[in-house]
Tab-separated table of C-alpha atoms and ligand atoms in Angstrom:
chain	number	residue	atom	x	y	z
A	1	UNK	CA	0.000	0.000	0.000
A	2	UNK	CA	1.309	3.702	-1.017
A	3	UNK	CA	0.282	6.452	1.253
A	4	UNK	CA	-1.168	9.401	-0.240
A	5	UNK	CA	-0.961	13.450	0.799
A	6	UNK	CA	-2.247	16.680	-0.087
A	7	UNK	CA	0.935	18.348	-1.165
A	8	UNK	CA	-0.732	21.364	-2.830
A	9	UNK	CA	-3.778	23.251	-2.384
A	10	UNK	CA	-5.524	26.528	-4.142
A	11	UNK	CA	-8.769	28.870	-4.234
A	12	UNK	CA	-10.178	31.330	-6.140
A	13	UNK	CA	-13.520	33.275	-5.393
A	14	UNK	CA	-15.021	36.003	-7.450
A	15	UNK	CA	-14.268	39.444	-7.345
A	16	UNK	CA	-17.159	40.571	-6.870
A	17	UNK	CA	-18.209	40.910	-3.357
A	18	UNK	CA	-22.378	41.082	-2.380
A	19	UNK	CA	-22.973	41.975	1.319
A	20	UNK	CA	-26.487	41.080	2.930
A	21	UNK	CA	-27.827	44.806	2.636
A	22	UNK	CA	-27.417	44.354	-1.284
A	23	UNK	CA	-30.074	41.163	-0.962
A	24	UNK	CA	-31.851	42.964	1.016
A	25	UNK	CA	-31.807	45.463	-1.968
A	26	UNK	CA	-33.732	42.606	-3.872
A	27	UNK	CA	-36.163	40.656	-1.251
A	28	UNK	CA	-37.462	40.607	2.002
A	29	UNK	CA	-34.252	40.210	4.321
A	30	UNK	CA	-31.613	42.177	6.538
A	31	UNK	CA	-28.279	42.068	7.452
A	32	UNK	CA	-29.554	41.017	11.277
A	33	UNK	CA	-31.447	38.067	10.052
A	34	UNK	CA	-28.702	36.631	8.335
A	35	UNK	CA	-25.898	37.123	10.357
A	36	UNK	CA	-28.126	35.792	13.347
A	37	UNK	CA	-28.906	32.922	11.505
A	38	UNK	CA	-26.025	32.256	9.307
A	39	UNK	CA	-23.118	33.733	10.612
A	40	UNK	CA	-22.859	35.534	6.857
A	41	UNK	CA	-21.873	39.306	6.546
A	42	UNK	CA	-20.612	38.924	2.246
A	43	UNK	CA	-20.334	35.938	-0.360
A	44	UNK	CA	-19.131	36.400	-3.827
A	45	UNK	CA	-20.514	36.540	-7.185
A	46	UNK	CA	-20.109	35.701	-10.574
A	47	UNK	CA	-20.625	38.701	-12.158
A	48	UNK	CA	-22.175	38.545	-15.889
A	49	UNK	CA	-19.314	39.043	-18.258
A	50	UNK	CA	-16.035	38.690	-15.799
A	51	UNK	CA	-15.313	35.440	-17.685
A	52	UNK	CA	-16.179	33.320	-14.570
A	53	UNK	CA	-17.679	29.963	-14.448
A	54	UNK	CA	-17.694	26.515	-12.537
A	55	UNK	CA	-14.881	24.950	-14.569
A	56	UNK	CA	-12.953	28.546	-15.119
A	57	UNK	CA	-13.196	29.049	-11.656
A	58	UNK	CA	-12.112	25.535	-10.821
A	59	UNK	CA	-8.816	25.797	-13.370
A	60	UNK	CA	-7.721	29.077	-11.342
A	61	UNK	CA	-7.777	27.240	-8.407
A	62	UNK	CA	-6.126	24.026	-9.776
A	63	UNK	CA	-3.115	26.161	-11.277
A	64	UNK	CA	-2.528	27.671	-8.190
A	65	UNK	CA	-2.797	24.360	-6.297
A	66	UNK	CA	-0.527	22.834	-9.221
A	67	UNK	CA	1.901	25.732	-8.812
A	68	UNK	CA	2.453	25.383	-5.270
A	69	UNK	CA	2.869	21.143	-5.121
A	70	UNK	CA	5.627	22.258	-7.923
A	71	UNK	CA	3.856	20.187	-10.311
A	72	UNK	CA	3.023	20.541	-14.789
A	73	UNK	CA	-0.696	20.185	-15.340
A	74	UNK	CA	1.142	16.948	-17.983
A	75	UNK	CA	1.775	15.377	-14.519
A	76	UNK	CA	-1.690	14.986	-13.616
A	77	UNK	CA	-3.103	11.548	-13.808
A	78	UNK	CA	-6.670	11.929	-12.659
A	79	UNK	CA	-9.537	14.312	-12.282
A	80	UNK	CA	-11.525	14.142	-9.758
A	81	UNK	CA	-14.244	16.892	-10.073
A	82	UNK	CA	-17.102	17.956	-7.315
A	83	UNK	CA	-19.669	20.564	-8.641
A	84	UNK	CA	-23.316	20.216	-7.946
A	85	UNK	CA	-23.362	23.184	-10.268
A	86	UNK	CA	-21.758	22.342	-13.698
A	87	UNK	CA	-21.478	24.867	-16.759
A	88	UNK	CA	-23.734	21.809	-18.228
A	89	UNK	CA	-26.109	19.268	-17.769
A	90	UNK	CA	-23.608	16.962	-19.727
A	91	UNK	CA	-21.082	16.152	-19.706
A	92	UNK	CA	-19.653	17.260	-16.449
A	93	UNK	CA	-16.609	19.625	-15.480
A	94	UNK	CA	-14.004	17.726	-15.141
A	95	UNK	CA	-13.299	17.301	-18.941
A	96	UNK	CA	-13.568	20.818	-19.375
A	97	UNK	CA	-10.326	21.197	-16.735
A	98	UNK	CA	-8.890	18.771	-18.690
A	99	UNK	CA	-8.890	20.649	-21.799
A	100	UNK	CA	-8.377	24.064	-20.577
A	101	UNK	CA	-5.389	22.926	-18.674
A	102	UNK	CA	-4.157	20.681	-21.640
A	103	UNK	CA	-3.799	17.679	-19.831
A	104	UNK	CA	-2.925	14.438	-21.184
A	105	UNK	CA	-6.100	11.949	-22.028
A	106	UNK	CA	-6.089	11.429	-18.537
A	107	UNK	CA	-9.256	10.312	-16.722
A	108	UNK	CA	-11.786	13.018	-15.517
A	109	UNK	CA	-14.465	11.684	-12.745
A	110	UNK	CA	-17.358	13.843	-11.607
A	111	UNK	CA	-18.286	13.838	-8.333
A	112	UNK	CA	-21.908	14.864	-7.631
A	113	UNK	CA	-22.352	14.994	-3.620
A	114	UNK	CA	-23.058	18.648	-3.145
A	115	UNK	CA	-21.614	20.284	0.535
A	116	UNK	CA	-19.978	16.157	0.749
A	117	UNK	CA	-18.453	16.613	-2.713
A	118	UNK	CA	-14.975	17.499	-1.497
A	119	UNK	CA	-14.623	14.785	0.929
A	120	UNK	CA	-15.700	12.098	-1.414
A	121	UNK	CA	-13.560	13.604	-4.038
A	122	UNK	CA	-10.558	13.158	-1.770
A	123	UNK	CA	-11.589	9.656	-0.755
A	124	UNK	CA	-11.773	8.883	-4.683
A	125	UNK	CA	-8.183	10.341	-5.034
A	126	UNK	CA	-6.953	8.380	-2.005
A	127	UNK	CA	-8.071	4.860	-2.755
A	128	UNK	CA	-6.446	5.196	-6.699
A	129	UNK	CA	-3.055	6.039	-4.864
A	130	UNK	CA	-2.894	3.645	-2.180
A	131	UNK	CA	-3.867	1.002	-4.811
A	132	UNK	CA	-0.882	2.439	-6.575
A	133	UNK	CA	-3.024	3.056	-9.831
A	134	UNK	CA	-2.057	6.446	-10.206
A	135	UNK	CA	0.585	8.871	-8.730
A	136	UNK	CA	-0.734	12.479	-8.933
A	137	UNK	CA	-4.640	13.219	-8.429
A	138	UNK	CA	-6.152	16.226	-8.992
A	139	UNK	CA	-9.361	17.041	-6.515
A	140	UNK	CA	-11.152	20.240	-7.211
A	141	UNK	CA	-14.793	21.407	-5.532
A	142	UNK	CA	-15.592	24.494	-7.545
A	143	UNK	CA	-19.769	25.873	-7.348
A	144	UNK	CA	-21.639	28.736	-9.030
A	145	UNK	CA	-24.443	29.165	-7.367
A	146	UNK	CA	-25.575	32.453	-7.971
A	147	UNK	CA	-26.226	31.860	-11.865
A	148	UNK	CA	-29.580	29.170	-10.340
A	149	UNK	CA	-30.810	30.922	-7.392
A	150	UNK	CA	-34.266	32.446	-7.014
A	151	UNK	CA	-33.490	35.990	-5.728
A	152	UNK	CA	-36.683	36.700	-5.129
A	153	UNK	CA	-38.337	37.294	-1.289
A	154	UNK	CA	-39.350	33.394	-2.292
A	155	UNK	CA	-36.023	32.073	-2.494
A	156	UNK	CA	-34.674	34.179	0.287
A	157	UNK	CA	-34.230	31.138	2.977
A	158	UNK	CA	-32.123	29.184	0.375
A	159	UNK	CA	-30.430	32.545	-1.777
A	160	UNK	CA	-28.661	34.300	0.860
A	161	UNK	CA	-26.849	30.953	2.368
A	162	UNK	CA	-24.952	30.266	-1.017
A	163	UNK	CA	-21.747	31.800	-2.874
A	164	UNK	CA	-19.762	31.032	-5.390
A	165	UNK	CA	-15.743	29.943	-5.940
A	166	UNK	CA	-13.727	26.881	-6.074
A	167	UNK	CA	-11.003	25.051	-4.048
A	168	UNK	CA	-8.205	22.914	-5.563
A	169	UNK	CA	-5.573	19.999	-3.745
A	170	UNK	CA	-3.325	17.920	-5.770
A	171	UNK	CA	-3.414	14.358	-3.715
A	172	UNK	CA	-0.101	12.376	-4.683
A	173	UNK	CA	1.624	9.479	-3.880
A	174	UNK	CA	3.865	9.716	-0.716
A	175	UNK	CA	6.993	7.369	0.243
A	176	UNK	CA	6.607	9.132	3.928
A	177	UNK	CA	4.758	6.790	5.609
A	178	UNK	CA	3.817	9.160	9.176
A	179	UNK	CA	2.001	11.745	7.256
A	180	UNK	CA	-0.504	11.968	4.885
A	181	UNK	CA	-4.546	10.885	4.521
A	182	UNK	CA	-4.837	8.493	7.561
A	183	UNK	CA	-8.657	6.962	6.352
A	184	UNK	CA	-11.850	8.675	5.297
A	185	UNK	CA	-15.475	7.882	6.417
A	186	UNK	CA	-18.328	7.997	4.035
A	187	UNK	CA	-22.174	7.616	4.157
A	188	UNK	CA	-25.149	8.275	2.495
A	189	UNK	CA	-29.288	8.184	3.738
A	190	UNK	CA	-31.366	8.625	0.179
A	191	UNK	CA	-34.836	9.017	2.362
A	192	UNK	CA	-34.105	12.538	3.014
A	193	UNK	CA	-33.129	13.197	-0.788
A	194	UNK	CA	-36.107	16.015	-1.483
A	195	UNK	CA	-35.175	17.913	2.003
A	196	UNK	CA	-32.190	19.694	0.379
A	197	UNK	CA	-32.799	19.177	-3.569
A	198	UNK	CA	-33.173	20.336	-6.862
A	199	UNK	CA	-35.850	18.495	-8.992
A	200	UNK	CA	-35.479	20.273	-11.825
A	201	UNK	CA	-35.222	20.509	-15.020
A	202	UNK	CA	-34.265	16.900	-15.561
A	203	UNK	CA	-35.846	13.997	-16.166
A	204	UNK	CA	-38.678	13.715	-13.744
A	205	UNK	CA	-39.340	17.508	-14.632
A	206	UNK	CA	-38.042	17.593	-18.199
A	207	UNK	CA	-37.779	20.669	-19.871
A	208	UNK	CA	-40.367	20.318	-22.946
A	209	UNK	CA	-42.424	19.660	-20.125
A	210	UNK	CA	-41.856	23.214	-18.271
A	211	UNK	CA	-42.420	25.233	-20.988
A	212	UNK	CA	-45.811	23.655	-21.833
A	213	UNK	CA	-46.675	23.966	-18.611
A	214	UNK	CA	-45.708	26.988	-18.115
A	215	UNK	CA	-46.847	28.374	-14.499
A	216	UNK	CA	-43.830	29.678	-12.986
A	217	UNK	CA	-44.423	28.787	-9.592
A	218	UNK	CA	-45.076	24.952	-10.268
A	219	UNK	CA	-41.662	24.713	-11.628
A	220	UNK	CA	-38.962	23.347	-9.027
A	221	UNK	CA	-35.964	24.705	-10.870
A	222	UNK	CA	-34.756	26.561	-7.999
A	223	UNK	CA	-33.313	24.455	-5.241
A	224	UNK	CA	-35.464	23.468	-1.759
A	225	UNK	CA	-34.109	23.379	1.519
A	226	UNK	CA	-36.239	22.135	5.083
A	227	UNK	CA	-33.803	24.412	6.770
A	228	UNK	CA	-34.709	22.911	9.994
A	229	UNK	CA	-34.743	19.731	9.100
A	230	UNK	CA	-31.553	19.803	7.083
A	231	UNK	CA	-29.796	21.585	10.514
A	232	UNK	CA	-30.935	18.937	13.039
A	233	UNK	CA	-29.556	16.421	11.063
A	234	UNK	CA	-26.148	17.701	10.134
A	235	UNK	CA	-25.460	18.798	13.693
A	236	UNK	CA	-25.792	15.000	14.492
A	237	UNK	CA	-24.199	13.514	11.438
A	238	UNK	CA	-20.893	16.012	11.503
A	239	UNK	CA	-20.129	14.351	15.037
A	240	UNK	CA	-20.704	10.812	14.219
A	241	UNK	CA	-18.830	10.988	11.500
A	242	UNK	CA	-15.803	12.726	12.939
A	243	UNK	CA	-15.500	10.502	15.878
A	244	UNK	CA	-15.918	7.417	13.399
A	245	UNK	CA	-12.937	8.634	11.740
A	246	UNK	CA	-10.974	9.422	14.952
A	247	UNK	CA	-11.727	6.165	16.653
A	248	UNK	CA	-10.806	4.681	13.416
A	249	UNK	CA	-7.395	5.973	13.560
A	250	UNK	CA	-7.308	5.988	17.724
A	251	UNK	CA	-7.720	9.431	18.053
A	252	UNK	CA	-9.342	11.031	20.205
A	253	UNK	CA	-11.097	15.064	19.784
A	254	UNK	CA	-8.676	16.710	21.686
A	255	UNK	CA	-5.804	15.340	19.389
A	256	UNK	CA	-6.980	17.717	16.621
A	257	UNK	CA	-5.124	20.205	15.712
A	258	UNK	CA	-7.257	21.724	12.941
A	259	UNK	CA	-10.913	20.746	11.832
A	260	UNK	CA	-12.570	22.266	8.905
A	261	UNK	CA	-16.247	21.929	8.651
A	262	UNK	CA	-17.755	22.345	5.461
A	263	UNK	CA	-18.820	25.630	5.642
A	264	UNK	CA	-22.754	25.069	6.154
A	265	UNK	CA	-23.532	27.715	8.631
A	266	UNK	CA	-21.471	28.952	11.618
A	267	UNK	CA	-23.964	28.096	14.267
A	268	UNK	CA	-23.600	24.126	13.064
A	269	UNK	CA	-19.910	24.398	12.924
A	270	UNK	CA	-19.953	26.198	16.205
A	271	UNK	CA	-22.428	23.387	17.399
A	272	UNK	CA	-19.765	20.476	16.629
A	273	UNK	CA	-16.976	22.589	17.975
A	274	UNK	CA	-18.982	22.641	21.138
A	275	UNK	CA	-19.695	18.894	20.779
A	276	UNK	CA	-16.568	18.220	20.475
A	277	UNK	CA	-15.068	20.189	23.153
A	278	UNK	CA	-12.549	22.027	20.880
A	279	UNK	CA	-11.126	25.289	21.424
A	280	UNK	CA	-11.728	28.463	18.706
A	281	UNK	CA	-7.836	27.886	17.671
A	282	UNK	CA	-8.835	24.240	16.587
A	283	UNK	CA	-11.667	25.112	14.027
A	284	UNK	CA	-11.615	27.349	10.977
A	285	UNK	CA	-14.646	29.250	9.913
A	286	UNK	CA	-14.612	31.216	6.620
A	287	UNK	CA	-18.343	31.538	5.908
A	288	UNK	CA	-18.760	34.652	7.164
A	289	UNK	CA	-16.650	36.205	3.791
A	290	UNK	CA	-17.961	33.122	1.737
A	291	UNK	CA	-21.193	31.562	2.362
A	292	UNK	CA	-21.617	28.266	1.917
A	293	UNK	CA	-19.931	27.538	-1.190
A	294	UNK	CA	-20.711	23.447	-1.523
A	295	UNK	CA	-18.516	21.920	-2.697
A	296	UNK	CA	-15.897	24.253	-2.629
A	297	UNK	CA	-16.324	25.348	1.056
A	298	UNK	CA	-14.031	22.964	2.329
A	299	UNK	CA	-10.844	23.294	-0.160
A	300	UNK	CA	-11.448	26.949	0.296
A	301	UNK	CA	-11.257	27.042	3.517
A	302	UNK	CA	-8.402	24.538	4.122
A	303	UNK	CA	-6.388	26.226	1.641
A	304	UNK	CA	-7.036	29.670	3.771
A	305	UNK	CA	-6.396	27.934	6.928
A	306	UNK	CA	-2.932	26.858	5.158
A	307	UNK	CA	-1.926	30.214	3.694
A	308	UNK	CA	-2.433	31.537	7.439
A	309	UNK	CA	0.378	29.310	8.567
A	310	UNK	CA	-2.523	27.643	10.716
A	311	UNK	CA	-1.801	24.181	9.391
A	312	UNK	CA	1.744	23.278	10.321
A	313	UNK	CA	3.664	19.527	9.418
A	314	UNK	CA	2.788	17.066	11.703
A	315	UNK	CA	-0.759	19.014	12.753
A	316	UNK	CA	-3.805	16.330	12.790
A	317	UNK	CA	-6.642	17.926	10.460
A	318	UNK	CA	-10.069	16.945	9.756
A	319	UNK	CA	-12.081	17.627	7.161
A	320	UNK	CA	-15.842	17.185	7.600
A	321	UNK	CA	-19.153	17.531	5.309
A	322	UNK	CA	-22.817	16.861	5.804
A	323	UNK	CA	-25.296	17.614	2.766
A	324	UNK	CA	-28.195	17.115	0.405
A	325	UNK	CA	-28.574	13.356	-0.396
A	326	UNK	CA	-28.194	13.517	2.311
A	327	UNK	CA	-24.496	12.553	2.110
A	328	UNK	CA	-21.786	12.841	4.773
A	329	UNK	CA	-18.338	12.245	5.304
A	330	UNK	CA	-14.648	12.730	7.067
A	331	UNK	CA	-11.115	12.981	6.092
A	332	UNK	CA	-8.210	11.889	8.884
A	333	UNK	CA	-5.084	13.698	7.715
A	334	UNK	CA	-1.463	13.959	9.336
A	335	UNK	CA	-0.094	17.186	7.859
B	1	UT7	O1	-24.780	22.982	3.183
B	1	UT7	C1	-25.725	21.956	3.148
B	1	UT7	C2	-26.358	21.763	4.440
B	1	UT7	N1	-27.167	22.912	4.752
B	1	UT7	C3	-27.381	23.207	5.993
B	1	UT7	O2	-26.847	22.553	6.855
B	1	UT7	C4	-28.346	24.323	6.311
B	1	UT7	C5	-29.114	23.985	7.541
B	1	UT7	N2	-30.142	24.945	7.896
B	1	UT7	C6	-29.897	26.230	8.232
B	1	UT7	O3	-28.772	26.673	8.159
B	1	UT7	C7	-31.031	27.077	8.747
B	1	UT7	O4	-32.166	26.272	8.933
B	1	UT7	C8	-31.381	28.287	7.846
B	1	UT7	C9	-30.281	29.320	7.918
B	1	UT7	C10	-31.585	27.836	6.429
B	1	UT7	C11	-32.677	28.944	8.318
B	1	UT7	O5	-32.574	29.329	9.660
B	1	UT7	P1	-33.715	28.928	10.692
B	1	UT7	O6	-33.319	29.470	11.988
B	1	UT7	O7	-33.942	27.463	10.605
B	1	UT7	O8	-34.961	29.743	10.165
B	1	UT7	P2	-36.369	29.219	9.609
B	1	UT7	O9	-36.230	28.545	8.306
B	1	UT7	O10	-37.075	28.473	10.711
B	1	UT7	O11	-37.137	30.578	9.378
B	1	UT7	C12	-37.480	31.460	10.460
B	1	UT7	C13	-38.213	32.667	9.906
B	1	UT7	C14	-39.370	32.325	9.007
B	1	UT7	O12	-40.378	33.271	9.230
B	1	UT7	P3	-41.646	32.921	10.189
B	1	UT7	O13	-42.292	31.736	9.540
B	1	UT7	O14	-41.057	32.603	11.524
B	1	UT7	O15	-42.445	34.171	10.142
B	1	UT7	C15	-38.813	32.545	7.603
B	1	UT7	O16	-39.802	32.889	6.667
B	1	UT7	O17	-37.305	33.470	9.118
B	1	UT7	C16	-37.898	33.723	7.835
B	1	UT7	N3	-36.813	33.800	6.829
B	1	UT7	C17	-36.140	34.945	6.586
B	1	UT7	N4	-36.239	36.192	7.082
B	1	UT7	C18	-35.399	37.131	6.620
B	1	UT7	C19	-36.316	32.826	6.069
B	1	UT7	N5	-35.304	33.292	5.314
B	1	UT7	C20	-35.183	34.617	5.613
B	1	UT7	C21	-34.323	35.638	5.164
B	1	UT7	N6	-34.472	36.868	5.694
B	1	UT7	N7	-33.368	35.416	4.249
């Protein structure tokens, strides 16, 4: 068995910054409610015209990931791709990174878990290295959100949570065998699929079918959240999941030296922090500047955590998701 480690990560979000008094601007909301709620002040946008998409944002990040694990794009063996938000229906991103970057025919996997999509990207890349199948795995979570959300006082619970950017790691093989991705933890629960979803158009709602029928409001092409429901669960879920891993590995909470939540809302993460009896230094919370960015919330926010010097070698860091599906998982890494 090979041992595999992150040895390069990358972001990139939007220029274009929209506080919660410019939504407010455009439904029934505040700054108060939101922040309360949320833990949001700002989130970025794709503006119209600024050359920005899901797979253009996800090649910044990659480069910059690629750049920093001193890597050529022509050494990448694998794509793995998580968007829940791709420039189309089909196919997905991740050949579109492999043609902007010019990579070799290499193979380009879509991964379609939503706020999980990271972490089960990662596990993806770590199982093909251990195997020893490939040596250099390219994970990527990249989201634009705010080209399919209903910005309307209707959409409001569900439009003000989400932003858009991207997150990049190269995974590759590792002869050190004291660091690197110790195990990851992943489950799924497909009764709850409608409580965070979006129905359509696909399918079941297919769109000849919407424009006969016409009546705007029947038509579920903006996504649904059962807020509540969604929040109960995760709070449960994100600990579960994060002691599986730990007790997987014989760890125990307090030997974490950095989690990072997927970014759903600061009152969950602050919820597991509490849980979990961890201090402010060993959690990182970026939604506040972000939203929840999906996929990309957790490569985004690692890769900030890492640029701030808060992730040293030898630092124990978990990476942990809950989302629609619903769909969980956890990442054990030695740094
Ligand atoms: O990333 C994937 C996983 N996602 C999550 O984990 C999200 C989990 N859920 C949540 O984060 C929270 O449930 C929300 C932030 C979505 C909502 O917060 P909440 O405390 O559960 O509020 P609520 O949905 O119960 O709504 C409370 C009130 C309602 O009004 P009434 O019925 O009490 O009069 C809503 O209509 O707040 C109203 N409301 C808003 N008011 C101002 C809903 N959205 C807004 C808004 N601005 N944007």
């Amino acid at each position: 068995m090979y041992t595999s480690k992150i040895i390069g990560l990358g972001r990139y979000v939007p220029e274009n910054v929209v506080t919660n008094d410019d939504l407010a601007k455009r439904m029934d909301t505040n700054d108060a409610w939101i922040q309360e709620r949320t833990g949001i002040k700002e989130r970025r946008h794709i503006k119209k015209g600024d050359g920005n998409s899901t797979s253009v944002m996800a090649v910044k990040a990659a480069k910059i990931a690629l750049e920093r694990a001193e890597l050529d794009a022509k050494d990448i063996d694998m794509i793995v791709f998580a968007t829940l938000s791709p420039d189309m229906y089909f196919p997905g991103g991740g050949v579109e990174v492999q043609e902007m970057m010019n990579m070799r025919t290499i193979p380009a996997l879509d991964v379609r878990n939503q706020c999980s999509g990271f972490v089960y990207a990662i596990s993806v890349a770590d199982q093909f290295i251990k195997t020893g199948m490939y040596k250099n795995v390219l994970v990527i979570g990249s989201e634009n959100h705010s080209g399919g959300l209903d910005f309307t006082t209707r959409g409001r619970s569900v439009s003000v949570i989400f932003g858009d950017g991207a997150g990049a790691a190269v995974v590759s093989r590792s002869a050190d065998e004291t660091s690197g991705i110790l195990s990851t933890h992943l489950h799924s629960e497909g009764k709850h699929k409608d409580e965070l979803s979006l129905q359509g158009p696909s399918t079941e709602y297919w769109v000849p079918e919407i424009i006969a029928d016409d009546p705007q409001e029947n038509i579920p092409y903006y996504p649904y959240m059962n807020g509540q429901f969604v929040f109960k669960h995760a709070v449960v879920r994100f600990a579960e999941v994060i002691h599986e891993g730990l007790a997987a590995n014989n760890l125990q909470a307090s030997d974490i030296d950095m989690l990072i939540p997927h970014q759903a809302n600061l009152r969950i993460s602050q919820f597991i922090q509490k849980k979990l009896g961890l201090s402010d230094d060993q959690v990182f919370n970026n939604i506040q500047k972000y939203g929840n960015t999906t996929a990309a919330s957790i490569p985004i926010a690692l890769t900030e955590a890492w640029e701030a010097g808060k992730i040293k070698k030898g630092d124990l860091v978990v990476l942990a998701a809950f989302g629609s599906g619903f769909t969980w998982g956890s990442a054990i890494i030695r740094w």
